[in-house]
Amino acid sequence: MASVGRVLTSSLSDLKKEFLRLLDTDEEFRYAVAGYLGYSEILNELKALREEQRRIWESIEKLWNEVRALREEQNKLWEEIKNLRENQEKLWQEVRALREDTKTLWEEVRTLREGQETLSEGQEKLWEEVRTLKDGQERLWRYMKAGFAELRATLGATFEDYARAFLEVMLEEMGYPGARVTRGYLLRDREVVEVDMLCENPLVVGEATSRIQSIEDAEREVEKLTERVRLAEEKYGRKPVLAVLAVGSAPPEVLDRLKSLAEKNGFKLVVGRLYEES
């Protein structure tokens, strides 16, 4: 009996070893045992999870490759932006030189006007001075027009840029040297409203449009400027010293309506290809 027990014990030990070996080496046997024990569904889910994890890691690797490519493109873009800024600075240096030349011409205009005030001779001499003044003004406008034509070709300047530069010259003659006119922004019920021409000191508000073709358009432009003047008064707590509506061109009947509306609202109206003041 003892020998039979030893044989059975030895056989059970061998059977256990063979069972464990089959679990390690035979996947089909392993799944059969798992199914018998009720684990087959869990193993299938684990297998599916491992496959999904593998796909996720592959997607993450692809995303990182795309991120690296985007960073390289970003570095290239920053280099281009740096070059553009350097070119822009050179162009603004030319603009400042142009403004200095314009300032010199306005000094000539002021000199001519002072001479006009001191005239005491006859009617003919007075008209000669007036013609001289007009010639100086026309030369100034031709110079400004040529300068801004060149600026427009190189910098892409718009009619609004032209109007801002003209307004700065006008403010300088009014006794505000160094006044800067830029595009500005005001708030209307948490909505940002753009202003074509804005100067904080002195407070100046203006709108610019290259062409107005109808009386309806003229009325809308005046309403637009009226609203921006109101918003500026609310923001800065004071009235503008000047509200300007700059118009490149308009038909005669529209221009008449603009003159009437500008006078009614106390606006400065500037019109014409050479900015002849209306």
PDB file of C-alpha atoms in Angstrom:
ATOM      1  CA  MET A   1       0.000   0.000   0.000  1.00  0.00           C
ATOM      2  CA  ALA A   2       2.848   2.344   0.845  1.00  0.00           C
ATOM      3  CA  SER A   3       4.432   1.781  -2.561  1.00  0.00           C
ATOM      4  CA  VAL A   4       1.123   2.406  -4.302  1.00  0.00           C
ATOM      5  CA  GLY A   5       0.811   5.710  -2.403  1.00  0.00           C
ATOM      6  CA  ARG A   6       4.291   6.749  -3.462  1.00  0.00           C
ATOM      7  CA  VAL A   7       3.470   5.947  -7.080  1.00  0.00           C
ATOM      8  CA  LEU A   8       0.258   7.988  -6.932  1.00  0.00           C
ATOM      9  CA  THR A   9       2.101  10.892  -5.283  1.00  0.00           C
ATOM     10  CA  SER A  10       4.809  10.769  -7.944  1.00  0.00           C
ATOM     11  CA  SER A  11       2.224  10.643 -10.732  1.00  0.00           C
ATOM     12  CA  LEU A  12       0.314  13.613  -9.299  1.00  0.00           C
ATOM     13  CA  SER A  13       3.545  15.582  -9.050  1.00  0.00           C
ATOM     14  CA  ASP A  14       4.391  14.797 -12.667  1.00  0.00           C
ATOM     15  CA  LEU A  15       0.860  15.665 -13.714  1.00  0.00           C
ATOM     16  CA  LYS A  16       1.064  19.051 -11.977  1.00  0.00           C
ATOM     17  CA  LYS A  17       4.362  19.839 -13.702  1.00  0.00           C
ATOM     18  CA  GLU A  18       2.946  18.863 -17.086  1.00  0.00           C
ATOM     19  CA  PHE A  19      -0.183  20.943 -16.393  1.00  0.00           C
ATOM     20  CA  LEU A  20       1.902  24.013 -15.519  1.00  0.00           C
ATOM     21  CA  ARG A  21       4.119  23.476 -18.561  1.00  0.00           C
ATOM     22  CA  LEU A  22       1.101  23.341 -20.862  1.00  0.00           C
ATOM     23  CA  LEU A  23      -0.265  26.549 -19.305  1.00  0.00           C
ATOM     24  CA  ASP A  24       3.023  28.298 -20.101  1.00  0.00           C
ATOM     25  CA  THR A  25       3.567  26.933 -23.596  1.00  0.00           C
ATOM     26  CA  ASP A  26       0.216  26.032 -25.094  1.00  0.00           C
ATOM     27  CA  GLU A  27      -2.039  29.046 -25.683  1.00  0.00           C
ATOM     28  CA  GLU A  28      -4.977  26.888 -26.818  1.00  0.00           C
ATOM     29  CA  PHE A  29      -4.706  24.748 -23.673  1.00  0.00           C
ATOM     30  CA  ARG A  30      -4.448  27.930 -21.576  1.00  0.00           C
ATOM     31  CA  TYR A  31      -7.642  29.349 -23.103  1.00  0.00           C
ATOM     32  CA  ALA A  32      -9.395  25.994 -22.643  1.00  0.00           C
ATOM     33  CA  VAL A  33      -8.539  25.978 -18.942  1.00  0.00           C
ATOM     34  CA  ALA A  34      -9.533  29.628 -18.623  1.00  0.00           C
ATOM     35  CA  GLY A  35     -12.827  28.897 -20.320  1.00  0.00           C
ATOM     36  CA  TYR A  36     -13.409  26.000 -18.011  1.00  0.00           C
ATOM     37  CA  LEU A  37     -12.726  28.269 -15.043  1.00  0.00           C
ATOM     38  CA  GLY A  38     -14.898  31.086 -16.502  1.00  0.00           C
ATOM     39  CA  TYR A  39     -11.993  33.481 -17.286  1.00  0.00           C
ATOM     40  CA  SER A  40     -12.081  33.317 -21.071  1.00  0.00           C
ATOM     41  CA  GLU A  41     -14.142  36.503 -21.412  1.00  0.00           C
ATOM     42  CA  ILE A  42     -11.776  38.389 -19.097  1.00  0.00           C
ATOM     43  CA  LEU A  43      -8.746  37.166 -21.066  1.00  0.00           C
ATOM     44  CA  ASN A  44     -10.359  38.212 -24.331  1.00  0.00           C
ATOM     45  CA  GLU A  45     -11.031  41.678 -22.923  1.00  0.00           C
ATOM     46  CA  LEU A  46      -7.441  41.931 -21.647  1.00  0.00           C
ATOM     47  CA  LYS A  47      -6.182  40.939 -25.062  1.00  0.00           C
ATOM     48  CA  ALA A  48      -8.419  43.556 -26.692  1.00  0.00           C
ATOM     49  CA  LEU A  49      -7.231  46.148 -24.173  1.00  0.00           C
ATOM     50  CA  ARG A  50      -3.578  45.397 -24.972  1.00  0.00           C
ATOM     51  CA  GLU A  51      -4.316  45.803 -28.676  1.00  0.00           C
ATOM     52  CA  GLU A  52      -6.116  49.101 -28.066  1.00  0.00           C
ATOM     53  CA  GLN A  53      -3.222  50.293 -25.899  1.00  0.00           C
ATOM     54  CA  ARG A  54      -0.802  49.462 -28.694  1.00  0.00           C
ATOM     55  CA  ARG A  55      -2.857  51.509 -31.170  1.00  0.00           C
ATOM     56  CA  ILE A  56      -3.017  54.418 -28.697  1.00  0.00           C
ATOM     57  CA  TRP A  57       0.758  54.464 -28.316  1.00  0.00           C
ATOM     58  CA  GLU A  58       1.160  54.430 -32.095  1.00  0.00           C
ATOM     59  CA  SER A  59      -1.229  57.426 -32.346  1.00  0.00           C
ATOM     60  CA  ILE A  60       0.699  59.255 -29.610  1.00  0.00           C
ATOM     61  CA  GLU A  61       3.943  58.681 -31.500  1.00  0.00           C
ATOM     62  CA  LYS A  62       2.383  60.095 -34.681  1.00  0.00           C
ATOM     63  CA  LEU A  63       1.106  63.142 -32.776  1.00  0.00           C
ATOM     64  CA  TRP A  64       4.555  63.845 -31.347  1.00  0.00           C
ATOM     65  CA  ASN A  65       6.040  63.645 -34.816  1.00  0.00           C
ATOM     66  CA  GLU A  66       3.473  66.197 -35.998  1.00  0.00           C
ATOM     67  CA  VAL A  67       4.238  68.436 -32.980  1.00  0.00           C
ATOM     68  CA  ARG A  68       7.945  68.359 -33.811  1.00  0.00           C
ATOM     69  CA  ALA A  69       7.189  69.258 -37.439  1.00  0.00           C
ATOM     70  CA  LEU A  70       4.935  72.132 -36.314  1.00  0.00           C
ATOM     71  CA  ARG A  71       7.654  73.462 -34.023  1.00  0.00           C
ATOM     72  CA  GLU A  72      10.112  73.491 -36.888  1.00  0.00           C
ATOM     73  CA  GLU A  73       7.597  75.391 -39.035  1.00  0.00           C
ATOM     74  CA  GLN A  74       6.986  77.805 -36.155  1.00  0.00           C
ATOM     75  CA  ASN A  75      10.697  78.554 -35.887  1.00  0.00           C
ATOM     76  CA  LYS A  76      10.794  79.303 -39.616  1.00  0.00           C
ATOM     77  CA  LEU A  77       7.802  81.633 -39.278  1.00  0.00           C
ATOM     78  CA  TRP A  78       9.442  83.543 -36.417  1.00  0.00           C
ATOM     79  CA  GLU A  79      12.526  84.048 -38.583  1.00  0.00           C
ATOM     80  CA  GLU A  80      10.344  85.463 -41.351  1.00  0.00           C
ATOM     81  CA  ILE A  81       8.555  87.743 -38.854  1.00  0.00           C
ATOM     82  CA  LYS A  82      11.918  89.000 -37.603  1.00  0.00           C
ATOM     83  CA  ASN A  83      12.990  89.862 -41.156  1.00  0.00           C
ATOM     84  CA  LEU A  84       9.665  91.591 -41.841  1.00  0.00           C
ATOM     85  CA  ARG A  85      10.030  93.714 -38.703  1.00  0.00           C
ATOM     86  CA  GLU A  86      13.514  94.783 -39.732  1.00  0.00           C
ATOM     87  CA  ASN A  87      12.209  95.815 -43.155  1.00  0.00           C
ATOM     88  CA  GLN A  88       9.270  97.621 -41.526  1.00  0.00           C
ATOM     89  CA  GLU A  89      11.635  99.632 -39.326  1.00  0.00           C
ATOM     90  CA  LYS A  90      13.572 100.750 -42.414  1.00  0.00           C
ATOM     91  CA  LEU A  91      10.336 101.848 -44.088  1.00  0.00           C
ATOM     92  CA  TRP A  92       9.225 103.806 -40.997  1.00  0.00           C
ATOM     93  CA  GLN A  93      12.570 105.606 -41.013  1.00  0.00           C
ATOM     94  CA  GLU A  94      11.746 106.728 -44.548  1.00  0.00           C
ATOM     95  CA  VAL A  95       8.279 107.803 -43.365  1.00  0.00           C
ATOM     96  CA  ARG A  96       9.794 109.885 -40.551  1.00  0.00           C
ATOM     97  CA  ALA A  97      12.126 111.537 -43.063  1.00  0.00           C
ATOM     98  CA  LEU A  98       9.107 112.308 -45.257  1.00  0.00           C
ATOM     99  CA  ARG A  99       7.296 113.881 -42.285  1.00  0.00           C
ATOM    100  CA  GLU A 100      10.319 116.071 -41.569  1.00  0.00           C
ATOM    101  CA  ASP A 101      10.226 117.309 -45.155  1.00  0.00           C
ATOM    102  CA  THR A 102       6.481 117.922 -44.841  1.00  0.00           C
ATOM    103  CA  LYS A 103       7.083 119.894 -41.640  1.00  0.00           C
ATOM    104  CA  THR A 104       9.552 122.103 -43.490  1.00  0.00           C
ATOM    105  CA  LEU A 105       6.978 122.819 -46.195  1.00  0.00           C
ATOM    106  CA  TRP A 106       4.365 123.729 -43.582  1.00  0.00           C
ATOM    107  CA  GLU A 107       6.871 126.196 -42.092  1.00  0.00           C
ATOM    108  CA  GLU A 108       7.000 127.835 -45.502  1.00  0.00           C
ATOM    109  CA  VAL A 109       3.195 127.967 -45.577  1.00  0.00           C
ATOM    110  CA  ARG A 110       3.073 129.627 -42.136  1.00  0.00           C
ATOM    111  CA  THR A 111       5.683 132.129 -43.274  1.00  0.00           C
ATOM    112  CA  LEU A 112       3.564 132.971 -46.302  1.00  0.00           C
ATOM    113  CA  ARG A 113       0.474 133.433 -44.123  1.00  0.00           C
ATOM    114  CA  GLU A 114       2.351 135.710 -41.735  1.00  0.00           C
ATOM    115  CA  GLY A 115       3.426 137.755 -44.724  1.00  0.00           C
ATOM    116  CA  GLN A 116      -0.187 137.905 -45.835  1.00  0.00           C
ATOM    117  CA  GLU A 117      -1.267 139.341 -42.463  1.00  0.00           C
ATOM    118  CA  THR A 118       1.271 142.160 -42.689  1.00  0.00           C
ATOM    119  CA  LEU A 119       0.266 143.305 -46.164  1.00  0.00           C
ATOM    120  CA  SER A 120      -0.516 147.001 -46.217  1.00  0.00           C
ATOM    121  CA  GLU A 121      -0.142 147.681 -49.865  1.00  0.00           C
ATOM    122  CA  GLY A 122      -2.815 147.675 -52.493  1.00  0.00           C
ATOM    123  CA  GLN A 123      -5.268 145.063 -53.700  1.00  0.00           C
ATOM    124  CA  GLU A 124      -2.922 143.766 -56.379  1.00  0.00           C
ATOM    125  CA  LYS A 125      -0.139 143.005 -53.922  1.00  0.00           C
ATOM    126  CA  LEU A 126      -2.596 141.218 -51.634  1.00  0.00           C
ATOM    127  CA  TRP A 127      -3.722 138.936 -54.466  1.00  0.00           C
ATOM    128  CA  GLU A 128      -0.106 138.277 -55.418  1.00  0.00           C
ATOM    129  CA  GLU A 129       0.528 136.992 -51.875  1.00  0.00           C
ATOM    130  CA  VAL A 130      -2.613 134.874 -52.028  1.00  0.00           C
ATOM    131  CA  ARG A 131      -1.456 133.314 -55.289  1.00  0.00           C
ATOM    132  CA  THR A 132       1.961 132.671 -53.781  1.00  0.00           C
ATOM    133  CA  LEU A 133       0.339 130.997 -50.788  1.00  0.00           C
ATOM    134  CA  LYS A 134      -1.785 128.791 -53.049  1.00  0.00           C
ATOM    135  CA  ASP A 135       1.287 127.840 -55.043  1.00  0.00           C
ATOM    136  CA  GLY A 136       3.024 126.842 -51.818  1.00  0.00           C
ATOM    137  CA  GLN A 137      -0.001 124.801 -50.726  1.00  0.00           C
ATOM    138  CA  GLU A 138      -0.237 123.075 -54.085  1.00  0.00           C
ATOM    139  CA  ARG A 139       3.466 122.246 -53.947  1.00  0.00           C
ATOM    140  CA  LEU A 140       2.966 120.826 -50.465  1.00  0.00           C
ATOM    141  CA  TRP A 141       0.049 118.648 -51.576  1.00  0.00           C
ATOM    142  CA  ARG A 142       1.928 117.437 -54.648  1.00  0.00           C
ATOM    143  CA  TYR A 143       4.850 116.508 -52.435  1.00  0.00           C
ATOM    144  CA  MET A 144       2.617 114.710 -49.938  1.00  0.00           C
ATOM    145  CA  LYS A 145       0.736 112.924 -52.712  1.00  0.00           C
ATOM    146  CA  ALA A 146       3.972 111.766 -54.374  1.00  0.00           C
ATOM    147  CA  GLY A 147       5.419 110.715 -51.016  1.00  0.00           C
ATOM    148  CA  PHE A 148       2.365 108.704 -50.065  1.00  0.00           C
ATOM    149  CA  ALA A 149       2.137 107.170 -53.508  1.00  0.00           C
ATOM    150  CA  GLU A 150       5.660 105.845 -52.984  1.00  0.00           C
ATOM    151  CA  LEU A 151       4.773 104.776 -49.452  1.00  0.00           C
ATOM    152  CA  ARG A 152       1.644 103.016 -50.687  1.00  0.00           C
ATOM    153  CA  ALA A 153       3.695 101.105 -53.262  1.00  0.00           C
ATOM    154  CA  THR A 154       6.315  99.967 -50.745  1.00  0.00           C
ATOM    155  CA  LEU A 155       4.355  99.649 -47.514  1.00  0.00           C
ATOM    156  CA  GLY A 156       0.818  99.078 -48.756  1.00  0.00           C
ATOM    157  CA  ALA A 157      -0.466 102.299 -47.191  1.00  0.00           C
ATOM    158  CA  THR A 158      -4.212 102.850 -47.376  1.00  0.00           C
ATOM    159  CA  PHE A 159      -6.418 105.906 -47.643  1.00  0.00           C
ATOM    160  CA  GLU A 160      -6.757 105.774 -43.846  1.00  0.00           C
ATOM    161  CA  ASP A 161      -2.940 105.992 -43.478  1.00  0.00           C
ATOM    162  CA  TYR A 162      -2.963 108.987 -45.814  1.00  0.00           C
ATOM    163  CA  ALA A 163      -5.725 110.648 -43.756  1.00  0.00           C
ATOM    164  CA  ARG A 164      -3.906 110.040 -40.430  1.00  0.00           C
ATOM    165  CA  ALA A 165      -0.696 111.589 -41.723  1.00  0.00           C
ATOM    166  CA  PHE A 166      -2.617 114.599 -43.047  1.00  0.00           C
ATOM    167  CA  LEU A 167      -4.407 114.992 -39.699  1.00  0.00           C
ATOM    168  CA  GLU A 168      -1.082 114.992 -37.830  1.00  0.00           C
ATOM    169  CA  VAL A 169       0.108 117.828 -40.059  1.00  0.00           C
ATOM    170  CA  MET A 170      -3.162 119.696 -39.421  1.00  0.00           C
ATOM    171  CA  LEU A 171      -2.778 119.272 -35.628  1.00  0.00           C
ATOM    172  CA  GLU A 172       0.790 120.512 -35.766  1.00  0.00           C
ATOM    173  CA  GLU A 173      -0.367 123.695 -37.486  1.00  0.00           C
ATOM    174  CA  MET A 174      -3.093 124.047 -34.829  1.00  0.00           C
ATOM    175  CA  GLY A 175      -0.370 124.157 -32.152  1.00  0.00           C
ATOM    176  CA  TYR A 176      -0.034 120.453 -31.241  1.00  0.00           C
ATOM    177  CA  PRO A 177       3.427 119.414 -32.481  1.00  0.00           C
ATOM    178  CA  GLY A 178       4.222 115.758 -32.019  1.00  0.00           C
ATOM    179  CA  ALA A 179       0.552 114.698 -31.805  1.00  0.00           C
ATOM    180  CA  ARG A 180       0.168 111.076 -32.937  1.00  0.00           C
ATOM    181  CA  VAL A 181      -2.922 109.926 -34.848  1.00  0.00           C
ATOM    182  CA  THR A 182      -3.453 106.147 -35.003  1.00  0.00           C
ATOM    183  CA  ARG A 183      -6.188 103.593 -35.451  1.00  0.00           C
ATOM    184  CA  GLY A 184      -8.004 103.337 -32.118  1.00  0.00           C
ATOM    185  CA  TYR A 185     -10.488 101.145 -30.321  1.00  0.00           C
ATOM    186  CA  LEU A 186     -13.417 102.032 -28.051  1.00  0.00           C
ATOM    187  CA  LEU A 187     -15.955  99.946 -26.119  1.00  0.00           C
ATOM    188  CA  ARG A 188     -19.693  99.870 -26.806  1.00  0.00           C
ATOM    189  CA  ASP A 189     -21.567  97.573 -24.425  1.00  0.00           C
ATOM    190  CA  ARG A 190     -18.512  95.266 -24.158  1.00  0.00           C
ATOM    191  CA  GLU A 191     -18.143  95.302 -27.949  1.00  0.00           C
ATOM    192  CA  VAL A 192     -14.885  96.630 -29.409  1.00  0.00           C
ATOM    193  CA  VAL A 193     -15.481  99.458 -31.899  1.00  0.00           C
ATOM    194  CA  GLU A 194     -12.702 100.467 -34.308  1.00  0.00           C
ATOM    195  CA  VAL A 195     -11.938 104.152 -34.934  1.00  0.00           C
ATOM    196  CA  ASP A 196     -10.067 105.062 -38.127  1.00  0.00           C
ATOM    197  CA  MET A 197      -8.344 108.128 -36.592  1.00  0.00           C
ATOM    198  CA  LEU A 198      -7.826 108.666 -32.857  1.00  0.00           C
ATOM    199  CA  CYS A 199      -5.516 110.995 -30.935  1.00  0.00           C
ATOM    200  CA  GLU A 200      -5.657 111.082 -27.137  1.00  0.00           C
ATOM    201  CA  ASN A 201      -3.795 114.371 -26.580  1.00  0.00           C
ATOM    202  CA  PRO A 202      -5.389 116.473 -27.856  1.00  0.00           C
ATOM    203  CA  LEU A 203      -8.522 114.343 -28.101  1.00  0.00           C
ATOM    204  CA  VAL A 204      -9.356 113.950 -31.808  1.00  0.00           C
ATOM    205  CA  VAL A 205     -11.777 111.456 -33.353  1.00  0.00           C
ATOM    206  CA  GLY A 206     -12.072 110.824 -37.076  1.00  0.00           C
ATOM    207  CA  GLU A 207     -13.375 108.468 -39.741  1.00  0.00           C
ATOM    208  CA  ALA A 208     -11.980 108.033 -43.253  1.00  0.00           C
ATOM    209  CA  THR A 209     -13.546 106.562 -46.382  1.00  0.00           C
ATOM    210  CA  SER A 210     -12.140 106.652 -49.894  1.00  0.00           C
ATOM    211  CA  ARG A 211     -15.494 107.239 -51.648  1.00  0.00           C
ATOM    212  CA  ILE A 212     -19.111 107.979 -50.740  1.00  0.00           C
ATOM    213  CA  GLN A 213     -21.507 107.366 -53.623  1.00  0.00           C
ATOM    214  CA  SER A 214     -24.959 108.119 -52.228  1.00  0.00           C
ATOM    215  CA  ILE A 215     -26.695 110.397 -49.753  1.00  0.00           C
ATOM    216  CA  GLU A 216     -27.691 107.330 -47.721  1.00  0.00           C
ATOM    217  CA  ASP A 217     -24.013 106.363 -47.423  1.00  0.00           C
ATOM    218  CA  ALA A 218     -23.161 109.927 -46.406  1.00  0.00           C
ATOM    219  CA  GLU A 219     -25.755 109.872 -43.613  1.00  0.00           C
ATOM    220  CA  ARG A 220     -24.477 106.505 -42.386  1.00  0.00           C
ATOM    221  CA  GLU A 221     -20.878 107.778 -42.257  1.00  0.00           C
ATOM    222  CA  VAL A 222     -21.952 110.833 -40.254  1.00  0.00           C
ATOM    223  CA  GLU A 223     -23.942 108.627 -37.839  1.00  0.00           C
ATOM    224  CA  LYS A 224     -20.897 106.369 -37.509  1.00  0.00           C
ATOM    225  CA  LEU A 225     -18.650 109.319 -36.609  1.00  0.00           C
ATOM    226  CA  THR A 226     -21.279 110.721 -34.215  1.00  0.00           C
ATOM    227  CA  GLU A 227     -21.357 107.436 -32.308  1.00  0.00           C
ATOM    228  CA  ARG A 228     -17.563 107.255 -32.054  1.00  0.00           C
ATOM    229  CA  VAL A 229     -17.400 110.815 -30.743  1.00  0.00           C
ATOM    230  CA  ARG A 230     -19.915 109.862 -28.047  1.00  0.00           C
ATOM    231  CA  LEU A 231     -17.921 106.751 -27.081  1.00  0.00           C
ATOM    232  CA  ALA A 232     -14.702 108.785 -26.904  1.00  0.00           C
ATOM    233  CA  GLU A 233     -16.355 111.375 -24.651  1.00  0.00           C
ATOM    234  CA  GLU A 234     -17.526 108.584 -22.323  1.00  0.00           C
ATOM    235  CA  LYS A 235     -14.077 107.008 -22.195  1.00  0.00           C
ATOM    236  CA  TYR A 236     -11.923 110.134 -21.779  1.00  0.00           C
ATOM    237  CA  GLY A 237     -14.400 112.326 -19.909  1.00  0.00           C
ATOM    238  CA  ARG A 238     -13.998 115.304 -22.242  1.00  0.00           C
ATOM    239  CA  LYS A 239     -15.135 116.540 -25.639  1.00  0.00           C
ATOM    240  CA  PRO A 240     -12.825 116.184 -28.660  1.00  0.00           C
ATOM    241  CA  VAL A 241     -11.119 119.341 -29.843  1.00  0.00           C
ATOM    242  CA  LEU A 242     -11.713 118.094 -33.371  1.00  0.00           C
ATOM    243  CA  ALA A 243     -13.988 115.525 -35.066  1.00  0.00           C
ATOM    244  CA  VAL A 244     -12.943 114.831 -38.667  1.00  0.00           C
ATOM    245  CA  LEU A 245     -14.666 113.092 -41.575  1.00  0.00           C
ATOM    246  CA  ALA A 246     -12.159 112.475 -44.416  1.00  0.00           C
ATOM    247  CA  VAL A 247     -13.644 111.543 -47.799  1.00  0.00           C
ATOM    248  CA  GLY A 248     -11.585 110.767 -50.893  1.00  0.00           C
ATOM    249  CA  SER A 249     -14.296 111.665 -53.398  1.00  0.00           C
ATOM    250  CA  ALA A 250     -18.058 112.069 -53.703  1.00  0.00           C
ATOM    251  CA  PRO A 251     -20.593 113.240 -56.334  1.00  0.00           C
ATOM    252  CA  PRO A 252     -21.607 116.918 -56.091  1.00  0.00           C
ATOM    253  CA  GLU A 253     -25.067 116.234 -54.612  1.00  0.00           C
ATOM    254  CA  VAL A 254     -23.561 113.903 -52.007  1.00  0.00           C
ATOM    255  CA  LEU A 255     -20.870 116.456 -51.193  1.00  0.00           C
ATOM    256  CA  ASP A 256     -23.538 119.112 -50.589  1.00  0.00           C
ATOM    257  CA  ARG A 257     -25.299 116.784 -48.156  1.00  0.00           C
ATOM    258  CA  LEU A 258     -22.011 116.007 -46.397  1.00  0.00           C
ATOM    259  CA  LYS A 259     -21.297 119.730 -45.968  1.00  0.00           C
ATOM    260  CA  SER A 260     -24.728 120.265 -44.436  1.00  0.00           C
ATOM    261  CA  LEU A 261     -24.399 117.326 -42.032  1.00  0.00           C
ATOM    262  CA  ALA A 262     -20.839 118.240 -41.046  1.00  0.00           C
ATOM    263  CA  GLU A 263     -21.852 121.836 -40.269  1.00  0.00           C
ATOM    264  CA  LYS A 264     -24.877 120.628 -38.283  1.00  0.00           C
ATOM    265  CA  ASN A 265     -22.801 118.244 -36.139  1.00  0.00           C
ATOM    266  CA  GLY A 266     -19.716 120.452 -35.790  1.00  0.00           C
ATOM    267  CA  PHE A 267     -17.464 118.090 -37.770  1.00  0.00           C
ATOM    268  CA  LYS A 268     -14.431 119.013 -39.869  1.00  0.00           C
ATOM    269  CA  LEU A 269     -15.040 117.763 -43.430  1.00  0.00           C
ATOM    270  CA  VAL A 270     -12.001 117.106 -45.626  1.00  0.00           C
ATOM    271  CA  VAL A 271     -12.551 115.996 -49.230  1.00  0.00           C
ATOM    272  CA  GLY A 272     -10.829 115.748 -52.587  1.00  0.00           C
ATOM    273  CA  ARG A 273      -7.954 113.927 -54.230  1.00  0.00           C
ATOM    274  CA  LEU A 274      -5.496 116.483 -52.842  1.00  0.00           C
ATOM    275  CA  TYR A 275      -7.417 116.965 -49.580  1.00  0.00           C
ATOM    276  CA  GLU A 276      -8.735 120.381 -50.416  1.00  0.00           C
ATOM    277  CA  GLU A 277     -10.634 121.501 -47.338  1.00  0.00           C
ATOM    278  CA  SER A 278     -14.326 122.017 -47.835  1.00  0.00           C
TER     279      SER A 278
END
